[in-house]
PDB file of C-alpha atoms in Angstrom:
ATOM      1  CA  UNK A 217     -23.181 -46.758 -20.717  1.00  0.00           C
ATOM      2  CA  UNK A 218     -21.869 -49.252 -22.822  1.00  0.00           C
ATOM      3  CA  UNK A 219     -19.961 -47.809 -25.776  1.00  0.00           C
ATOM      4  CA  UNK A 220     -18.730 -49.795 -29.529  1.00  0.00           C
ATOM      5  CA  UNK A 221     -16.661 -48.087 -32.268  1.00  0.00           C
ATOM      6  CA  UNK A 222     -18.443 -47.770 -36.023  1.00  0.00           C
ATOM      7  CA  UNK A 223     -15.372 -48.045 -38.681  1.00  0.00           C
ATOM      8  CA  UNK A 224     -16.350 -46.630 -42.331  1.00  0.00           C
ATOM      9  CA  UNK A 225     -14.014 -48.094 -44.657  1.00  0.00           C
ATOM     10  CA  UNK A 226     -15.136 -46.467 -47.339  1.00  0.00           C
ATOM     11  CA  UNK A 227     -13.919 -42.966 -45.652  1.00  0.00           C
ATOM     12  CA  UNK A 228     -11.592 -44.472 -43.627  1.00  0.00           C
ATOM     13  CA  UNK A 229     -12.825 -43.047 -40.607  1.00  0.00           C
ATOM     14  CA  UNK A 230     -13.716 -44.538 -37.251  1.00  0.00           C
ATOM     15  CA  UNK A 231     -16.005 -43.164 -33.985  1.00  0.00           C
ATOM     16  CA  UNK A 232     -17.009 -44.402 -30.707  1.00  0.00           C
ATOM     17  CA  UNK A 233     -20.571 -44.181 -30.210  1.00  0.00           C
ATOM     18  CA  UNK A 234     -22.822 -45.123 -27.326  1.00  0.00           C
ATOM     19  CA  UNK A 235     -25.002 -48.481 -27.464  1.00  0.00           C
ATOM     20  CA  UNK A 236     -28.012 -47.835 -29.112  1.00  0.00           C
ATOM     21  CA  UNK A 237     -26.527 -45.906 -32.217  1.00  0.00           C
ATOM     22  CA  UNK A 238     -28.016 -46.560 -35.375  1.00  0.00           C
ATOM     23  CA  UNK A 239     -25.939 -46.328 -37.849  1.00  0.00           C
ATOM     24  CA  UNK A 240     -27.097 -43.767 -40.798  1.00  0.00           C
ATOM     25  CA  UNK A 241     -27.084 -41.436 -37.868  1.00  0.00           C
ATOM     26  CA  UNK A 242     -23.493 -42.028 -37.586  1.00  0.00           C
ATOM     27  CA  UNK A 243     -22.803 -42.151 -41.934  1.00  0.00           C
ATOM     28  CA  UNK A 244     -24.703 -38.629 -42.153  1.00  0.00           C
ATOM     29  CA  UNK A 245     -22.484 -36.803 -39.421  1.00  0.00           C
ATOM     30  CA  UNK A 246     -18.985 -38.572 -40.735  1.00  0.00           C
ATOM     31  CA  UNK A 247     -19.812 -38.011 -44.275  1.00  0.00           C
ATOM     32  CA  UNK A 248     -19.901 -41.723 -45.166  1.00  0.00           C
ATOM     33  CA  UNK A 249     -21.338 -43.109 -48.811  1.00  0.00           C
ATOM     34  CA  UNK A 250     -24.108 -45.075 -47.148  1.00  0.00           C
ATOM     35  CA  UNK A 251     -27.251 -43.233 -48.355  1.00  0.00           C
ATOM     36  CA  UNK A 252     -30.605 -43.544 -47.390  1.00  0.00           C
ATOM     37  CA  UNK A 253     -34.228 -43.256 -48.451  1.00  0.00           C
ATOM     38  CA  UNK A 254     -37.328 -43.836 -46.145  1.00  0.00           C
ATOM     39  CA  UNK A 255     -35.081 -43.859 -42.677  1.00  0.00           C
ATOM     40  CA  UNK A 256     -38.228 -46.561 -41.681  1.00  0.00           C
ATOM     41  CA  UNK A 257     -36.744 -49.948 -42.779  1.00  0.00           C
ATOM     42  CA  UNK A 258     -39.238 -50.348 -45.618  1.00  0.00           C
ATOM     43  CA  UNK A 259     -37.129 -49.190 -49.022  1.00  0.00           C
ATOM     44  CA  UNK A 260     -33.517 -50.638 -48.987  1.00  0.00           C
ATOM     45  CA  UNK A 261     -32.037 -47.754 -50.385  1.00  0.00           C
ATOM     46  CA  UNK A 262     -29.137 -47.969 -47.272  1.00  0.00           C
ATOM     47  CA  UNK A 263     -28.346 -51.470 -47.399  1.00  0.00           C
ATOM     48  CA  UNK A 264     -24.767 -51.595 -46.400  1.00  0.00           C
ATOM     49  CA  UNK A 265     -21.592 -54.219 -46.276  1.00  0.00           C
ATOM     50  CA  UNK A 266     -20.780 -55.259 -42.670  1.00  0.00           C
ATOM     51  CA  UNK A 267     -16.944 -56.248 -43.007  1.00  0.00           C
ATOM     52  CA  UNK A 268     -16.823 -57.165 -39.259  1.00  0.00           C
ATOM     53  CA  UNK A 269     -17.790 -56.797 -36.158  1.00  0.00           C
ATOM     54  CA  UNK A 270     -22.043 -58.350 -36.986  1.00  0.00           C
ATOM     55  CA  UNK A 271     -22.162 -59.777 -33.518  1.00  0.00           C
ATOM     56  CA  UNK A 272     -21.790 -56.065 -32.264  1.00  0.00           C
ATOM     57  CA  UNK A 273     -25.073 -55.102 -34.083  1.00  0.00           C
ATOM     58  CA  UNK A 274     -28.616 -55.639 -32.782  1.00  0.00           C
ATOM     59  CA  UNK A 275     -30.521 -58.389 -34.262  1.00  0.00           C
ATOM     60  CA  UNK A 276     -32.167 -57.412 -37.528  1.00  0.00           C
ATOM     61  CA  UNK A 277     -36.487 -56.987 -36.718  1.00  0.00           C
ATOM     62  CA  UNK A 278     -38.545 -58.360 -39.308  1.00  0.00           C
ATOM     63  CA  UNK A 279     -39.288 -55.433 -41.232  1.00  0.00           C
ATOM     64  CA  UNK A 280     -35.721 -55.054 -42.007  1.00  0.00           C
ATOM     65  CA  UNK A 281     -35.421 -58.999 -42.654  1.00  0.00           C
ATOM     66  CA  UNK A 282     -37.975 -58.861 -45.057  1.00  0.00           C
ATOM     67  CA  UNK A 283     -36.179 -55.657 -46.683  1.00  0.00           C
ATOM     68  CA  UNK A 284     -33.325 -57.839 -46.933  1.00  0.00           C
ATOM     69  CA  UNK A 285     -35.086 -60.666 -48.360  1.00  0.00           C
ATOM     70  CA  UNK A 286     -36.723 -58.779 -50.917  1.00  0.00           C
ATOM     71  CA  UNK A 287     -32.953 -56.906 -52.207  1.00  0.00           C
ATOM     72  CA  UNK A 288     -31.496 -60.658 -52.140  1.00  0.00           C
ATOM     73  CA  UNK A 289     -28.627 -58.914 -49.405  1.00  0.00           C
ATOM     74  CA  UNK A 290     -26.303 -61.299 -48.661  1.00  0.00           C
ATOM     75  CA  UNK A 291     -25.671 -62.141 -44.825  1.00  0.00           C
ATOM     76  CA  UNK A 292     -22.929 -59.955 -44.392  1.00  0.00           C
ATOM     77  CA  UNK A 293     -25.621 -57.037 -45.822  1.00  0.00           C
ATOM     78  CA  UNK A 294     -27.754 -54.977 -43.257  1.00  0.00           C
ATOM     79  CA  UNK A 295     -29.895 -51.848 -43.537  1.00  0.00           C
ATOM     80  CA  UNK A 296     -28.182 -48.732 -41.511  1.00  0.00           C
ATOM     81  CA  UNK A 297     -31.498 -47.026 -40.549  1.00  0.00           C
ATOM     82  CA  UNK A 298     -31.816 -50.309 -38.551  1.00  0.00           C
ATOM     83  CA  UNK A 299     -28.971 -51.472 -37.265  1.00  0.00           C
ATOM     84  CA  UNK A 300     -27.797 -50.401 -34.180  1.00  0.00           C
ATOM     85  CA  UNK A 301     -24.630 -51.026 -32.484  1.00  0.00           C
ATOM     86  CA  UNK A 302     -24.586 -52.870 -29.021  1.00  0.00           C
ATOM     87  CA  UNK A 303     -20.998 -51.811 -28.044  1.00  0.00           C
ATOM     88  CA  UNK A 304     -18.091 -53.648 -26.735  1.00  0.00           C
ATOM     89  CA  UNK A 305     -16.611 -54.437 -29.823  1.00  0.00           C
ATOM     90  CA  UNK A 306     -16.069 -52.863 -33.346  1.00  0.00           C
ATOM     91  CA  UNK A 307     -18.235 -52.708 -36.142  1.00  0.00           C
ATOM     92  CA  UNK A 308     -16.876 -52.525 -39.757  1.00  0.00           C
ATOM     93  CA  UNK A 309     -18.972 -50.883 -42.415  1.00  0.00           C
ATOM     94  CA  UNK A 310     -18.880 -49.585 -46.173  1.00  0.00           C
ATOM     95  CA  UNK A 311     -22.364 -48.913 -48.311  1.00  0.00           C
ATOM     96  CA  UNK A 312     -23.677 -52.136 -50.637  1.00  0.00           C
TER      97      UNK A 312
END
């Protein structure tokens, strides 16, 4: 299985996780800043800075582009009960 490493440079902490990993899941268990709300996509509340690594995250669905849309997130800005890392590369992250 494929695996990507999640940096959280507002911790300073970094983890290899498998493809498929959303990301909150990773924030809660490291202790990161990136909080959340609904866990569903629909609220915002864990909109989050991607510093690097977008093109190892899944492709946002339209839920979460419209969530985006409505918080005026820039496009280095993703929610992190939605994004989930593909692997093969490394992901830089710190909450919004």
């Amino acid at each position: 299985m494929a695996k990507g490493k999640l940096s959280f440079t507002d911790i300073d902490v970094t983890v290899t996780v498998p493809a498929g990993t959303r990301v909150i899941e990773v924030s809660e268990k490291v202790g990161a800043g990136i909080i959340y709300g609904c866990r569903e996509g629909d609220c915002g509340t864990c909109l989050m800075k991607v510093e690097g690594g977008m093109e190892y995250l899944s492709e946002p669905t339209a839920l979460e582009d419209k969530v985006l849309k409505e918080n005026m997130a820039g496009k280095d800005m993703r929610c992190a009960c939605q994004a989930q890392v593909l692997g093969d590369g490394e992901v830089k992250v710190h909450p919004a």
